[in-house]
Coordinates of C-alpha atoms in Angstrom, one line a residue:
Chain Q
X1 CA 4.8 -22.6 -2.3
X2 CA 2.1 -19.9 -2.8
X3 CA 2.5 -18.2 -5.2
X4 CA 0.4 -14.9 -7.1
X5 CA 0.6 -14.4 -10.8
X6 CA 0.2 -11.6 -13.1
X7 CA 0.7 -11.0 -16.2
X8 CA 4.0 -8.3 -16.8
X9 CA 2.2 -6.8 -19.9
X10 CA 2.8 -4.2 -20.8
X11 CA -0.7 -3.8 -21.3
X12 CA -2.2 -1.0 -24.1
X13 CA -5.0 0.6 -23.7
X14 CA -6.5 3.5 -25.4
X15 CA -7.8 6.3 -23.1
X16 CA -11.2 6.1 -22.0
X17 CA -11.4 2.4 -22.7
X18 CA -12.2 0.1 -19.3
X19 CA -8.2 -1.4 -18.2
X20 CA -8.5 -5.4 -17.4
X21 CA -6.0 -6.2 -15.1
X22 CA -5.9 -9.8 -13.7
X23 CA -4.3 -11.9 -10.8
X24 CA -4.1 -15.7 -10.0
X25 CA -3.2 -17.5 -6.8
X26 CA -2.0 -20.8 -6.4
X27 CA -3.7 -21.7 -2.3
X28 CA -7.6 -21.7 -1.3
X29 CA -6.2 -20.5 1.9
X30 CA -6.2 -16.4 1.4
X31 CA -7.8 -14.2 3.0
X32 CA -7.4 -11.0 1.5
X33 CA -6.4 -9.1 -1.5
X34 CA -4.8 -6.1 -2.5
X35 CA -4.0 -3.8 -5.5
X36 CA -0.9 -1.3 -5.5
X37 CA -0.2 0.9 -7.7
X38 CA 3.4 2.0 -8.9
X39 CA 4.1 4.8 -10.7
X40 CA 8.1 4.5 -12.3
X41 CA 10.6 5.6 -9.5
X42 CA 8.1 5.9 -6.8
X43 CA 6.6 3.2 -3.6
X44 CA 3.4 1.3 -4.2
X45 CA 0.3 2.9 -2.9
X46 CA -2.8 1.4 -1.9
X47 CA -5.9 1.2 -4.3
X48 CA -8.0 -1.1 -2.6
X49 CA -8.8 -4.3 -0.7
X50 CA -11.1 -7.0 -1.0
X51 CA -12.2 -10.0 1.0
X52 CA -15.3 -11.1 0.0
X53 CA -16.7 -13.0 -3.5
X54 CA -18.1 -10.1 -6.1
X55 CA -17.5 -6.7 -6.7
X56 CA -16.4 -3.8 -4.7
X57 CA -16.1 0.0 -6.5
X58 CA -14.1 3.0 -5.7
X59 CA -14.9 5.6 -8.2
X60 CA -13.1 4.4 -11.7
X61 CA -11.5 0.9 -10.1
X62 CA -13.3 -1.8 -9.2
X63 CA -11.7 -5.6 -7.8
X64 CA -13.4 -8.2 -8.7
X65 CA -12.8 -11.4 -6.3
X66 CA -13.9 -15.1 -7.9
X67 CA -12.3 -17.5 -5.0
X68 CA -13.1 -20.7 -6.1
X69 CA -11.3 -19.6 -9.3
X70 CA -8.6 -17.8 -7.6
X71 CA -8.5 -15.2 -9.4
X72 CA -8.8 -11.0 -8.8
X73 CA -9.1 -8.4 -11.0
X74 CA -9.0 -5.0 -11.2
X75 CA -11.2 -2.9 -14.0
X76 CA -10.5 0.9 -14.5
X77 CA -13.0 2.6 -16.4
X78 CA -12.4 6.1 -18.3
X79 CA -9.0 5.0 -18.2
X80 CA -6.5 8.5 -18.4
X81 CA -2.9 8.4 -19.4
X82 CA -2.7 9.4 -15.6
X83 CA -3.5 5.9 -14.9
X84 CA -0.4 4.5 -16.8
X85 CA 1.5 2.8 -14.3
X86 CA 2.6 -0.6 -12.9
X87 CA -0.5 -2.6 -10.5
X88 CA 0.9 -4.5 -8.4
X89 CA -1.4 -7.6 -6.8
X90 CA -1.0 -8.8 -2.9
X91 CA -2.9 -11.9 -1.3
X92 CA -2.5 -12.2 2.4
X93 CA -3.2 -16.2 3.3
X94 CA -4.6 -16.8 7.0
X95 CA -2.3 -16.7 10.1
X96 CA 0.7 -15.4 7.4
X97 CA 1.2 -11.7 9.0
X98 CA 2.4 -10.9 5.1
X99 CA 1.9 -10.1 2.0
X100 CA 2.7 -12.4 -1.2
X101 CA 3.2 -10.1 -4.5
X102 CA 2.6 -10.6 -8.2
X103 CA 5.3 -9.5 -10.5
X104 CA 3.0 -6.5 -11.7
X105 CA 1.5 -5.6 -14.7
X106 CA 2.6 -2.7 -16.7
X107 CA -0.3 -0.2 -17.9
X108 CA 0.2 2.3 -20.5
X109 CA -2.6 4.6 -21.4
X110 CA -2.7 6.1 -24.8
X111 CA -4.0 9.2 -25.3
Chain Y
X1 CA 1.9 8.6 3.5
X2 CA 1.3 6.5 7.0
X3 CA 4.0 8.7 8.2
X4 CA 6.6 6.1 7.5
X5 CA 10.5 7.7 6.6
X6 CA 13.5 5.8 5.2
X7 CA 17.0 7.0 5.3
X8 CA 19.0 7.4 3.3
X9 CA 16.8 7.9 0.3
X10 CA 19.9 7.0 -1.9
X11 CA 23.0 5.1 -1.6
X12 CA 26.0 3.7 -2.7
X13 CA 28.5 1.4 -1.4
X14 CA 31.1 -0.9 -2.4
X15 CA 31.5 -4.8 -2.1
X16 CA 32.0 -6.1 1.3
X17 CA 31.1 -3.2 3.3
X18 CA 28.3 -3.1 5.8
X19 CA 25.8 -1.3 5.1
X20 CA 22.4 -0.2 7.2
X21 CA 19.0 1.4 6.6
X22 CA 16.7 3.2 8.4
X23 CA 12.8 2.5 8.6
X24 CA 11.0 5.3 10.7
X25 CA 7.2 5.4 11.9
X26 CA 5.6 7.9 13.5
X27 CA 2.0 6.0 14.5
X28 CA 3.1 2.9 16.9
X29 CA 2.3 0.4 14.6
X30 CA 3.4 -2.9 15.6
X31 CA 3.8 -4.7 12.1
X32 CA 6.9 -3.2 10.0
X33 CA 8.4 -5.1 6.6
X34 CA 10.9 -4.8 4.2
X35 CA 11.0 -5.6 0.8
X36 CA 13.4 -5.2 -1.8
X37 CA 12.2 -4.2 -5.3
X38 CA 14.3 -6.0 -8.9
X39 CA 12.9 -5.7 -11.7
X40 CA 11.0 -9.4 -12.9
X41 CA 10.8 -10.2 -9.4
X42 CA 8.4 -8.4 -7.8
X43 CA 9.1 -7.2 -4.1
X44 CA 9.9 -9.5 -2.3
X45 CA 10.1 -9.6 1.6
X46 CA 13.3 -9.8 3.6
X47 CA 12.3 -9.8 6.8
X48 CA 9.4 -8.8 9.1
X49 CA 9.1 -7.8 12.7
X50 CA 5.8 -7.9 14.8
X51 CA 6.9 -6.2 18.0
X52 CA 10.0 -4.5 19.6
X53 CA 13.3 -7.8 19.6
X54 CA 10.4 -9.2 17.5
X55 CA 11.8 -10.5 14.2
X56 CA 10.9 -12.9 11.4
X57 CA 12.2 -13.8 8.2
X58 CA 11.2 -13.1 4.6
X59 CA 11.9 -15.3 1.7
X60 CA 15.4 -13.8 1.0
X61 CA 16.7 -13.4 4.1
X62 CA 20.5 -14.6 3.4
X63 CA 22.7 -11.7 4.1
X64 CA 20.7 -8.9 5.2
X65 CA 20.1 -8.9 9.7
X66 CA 17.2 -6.7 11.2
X67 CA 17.0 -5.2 14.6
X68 CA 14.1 -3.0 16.0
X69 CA 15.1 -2.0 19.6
X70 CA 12.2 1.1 19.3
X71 CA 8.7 0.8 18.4
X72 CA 9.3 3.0 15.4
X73 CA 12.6 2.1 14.0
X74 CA 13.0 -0.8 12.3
X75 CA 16.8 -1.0 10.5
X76 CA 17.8 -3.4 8.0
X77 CA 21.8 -4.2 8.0
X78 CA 23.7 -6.1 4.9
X79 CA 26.2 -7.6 6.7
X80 CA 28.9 -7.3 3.8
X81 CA 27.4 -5.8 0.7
X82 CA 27.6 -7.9 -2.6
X83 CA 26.6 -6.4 -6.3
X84 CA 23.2 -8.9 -5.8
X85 CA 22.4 -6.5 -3.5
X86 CA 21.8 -4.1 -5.6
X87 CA 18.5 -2.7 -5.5
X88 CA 15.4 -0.8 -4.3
X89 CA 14.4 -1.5 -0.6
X90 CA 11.1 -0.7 0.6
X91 CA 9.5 0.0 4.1
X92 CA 6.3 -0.6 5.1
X93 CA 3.6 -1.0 8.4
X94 CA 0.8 -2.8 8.7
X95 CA -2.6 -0.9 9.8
X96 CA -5.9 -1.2 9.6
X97 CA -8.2 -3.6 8.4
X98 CA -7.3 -7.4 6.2
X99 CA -3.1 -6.8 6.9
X100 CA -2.8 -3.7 4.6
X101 CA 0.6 -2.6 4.5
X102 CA 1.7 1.0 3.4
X103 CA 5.0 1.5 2.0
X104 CA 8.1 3.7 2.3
X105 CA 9.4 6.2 -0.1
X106 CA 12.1 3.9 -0.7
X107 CA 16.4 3.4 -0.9
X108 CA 18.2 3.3 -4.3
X109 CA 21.0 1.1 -2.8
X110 CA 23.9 0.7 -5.7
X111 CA 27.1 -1.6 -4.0
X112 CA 30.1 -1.2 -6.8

């Protein structure tokens, strides 16, 4: 069974602090990775993707990908109370034409 | 928004009635899902089509059929709604790069 893992939070963090958000998988199998985000009533959009070991920005977010760990995480920096919503983390395993989902954590921003 | 439309956006429905909704694309893509969203479970996928009469399924498949007879229509039918069913029910196509998927605005399905 492969499974992802987050942690459902929620998670508190005071605005312009750096937001730690984290993700484990269970096979050394994937391929790629994905964070959503969800804001409450509304679909999951696409932050970013990642594929490779290391780092990879996008303004405020960056995914961090540690494979032989099998973990990702996401860091948002100057976090904003526009930020508070639920991330959602995806790994797509080789030859699976899908997506496997975390539970999601819950963000809340405090201004 | 990948151009992707579900219909209806909102619903409700009583036990034992079938029930079907919409998934529309507007950019030929050939990957289309759906998910349905509880909360402390995630979403989690239903079923999956990778072509037109092209159909796979998801992890919770049991009572829910999918046809896609159109490149851009991709319908998801409960058979004979039960209250488990209950829930939010995402679309969403695959494009681009490393199987990203882009999601639907959503149906708020209620069955009474």
């Amino acid at each position: 069974q492969k499974e992802v893992e987050q942690n459902s939070g929620p998670l508190s963090v005071p605005e312009g602090a750096i937001a730690s958000l984290n993700c484990t998988y269970s096979d050394r199998g994937s391929q790629s990775f994905f964070w959503y985000r969800q804001y409450s009533g509304k679909s999951p959009e696409l932050i970013m993707f990642i594929y490779s070991n290391g780092d990879k920005e996008d303004g405020r977010f960056t995914a961090q990908l540690n494979k032989a760990s099998q973990y990702v995480s996401l860091l948002i920096r100057d976090s904003q109370p526009s930020d508070s919503a639920t991330y959602l983390c995806a790994v797509n395993w080789y030859g699976a034409q899908k997506l496997v989902f975390g539970q999601g954590t819950r963000l809340t921003i405090n201004p | 928004d990948a151009g992707i439309t579900q219909s209806p956006r909102h619903k409700v429905t009583e036990t034992g009635t079938p029930v079907t909704l919409r998934c529309h694309q507007t950019e030929n893509h050939r990957y289309m899902y759906w998910y349905r969203q509880d909360p402390g479970h995630g979403l989690r996928l239903i079923h999956y089509s990778y072509g037109v009469k092209d159909t796979d399924k998801g992890e919770v498949s049991d009572g829910y059929s999918v046809s896609r007879s159109k490149t851009e229509d991709f319908l998801l039918t409960l058979e004979s709604a039960t209250s488990s069913q209950t829930s939010v029910y995402f679309c969403a196509i695959r494009a681009g790069d490393q199987e990203t998927q882009y999601f639907g605005p959503g149906t708020r399905l209620l069955v009474l």
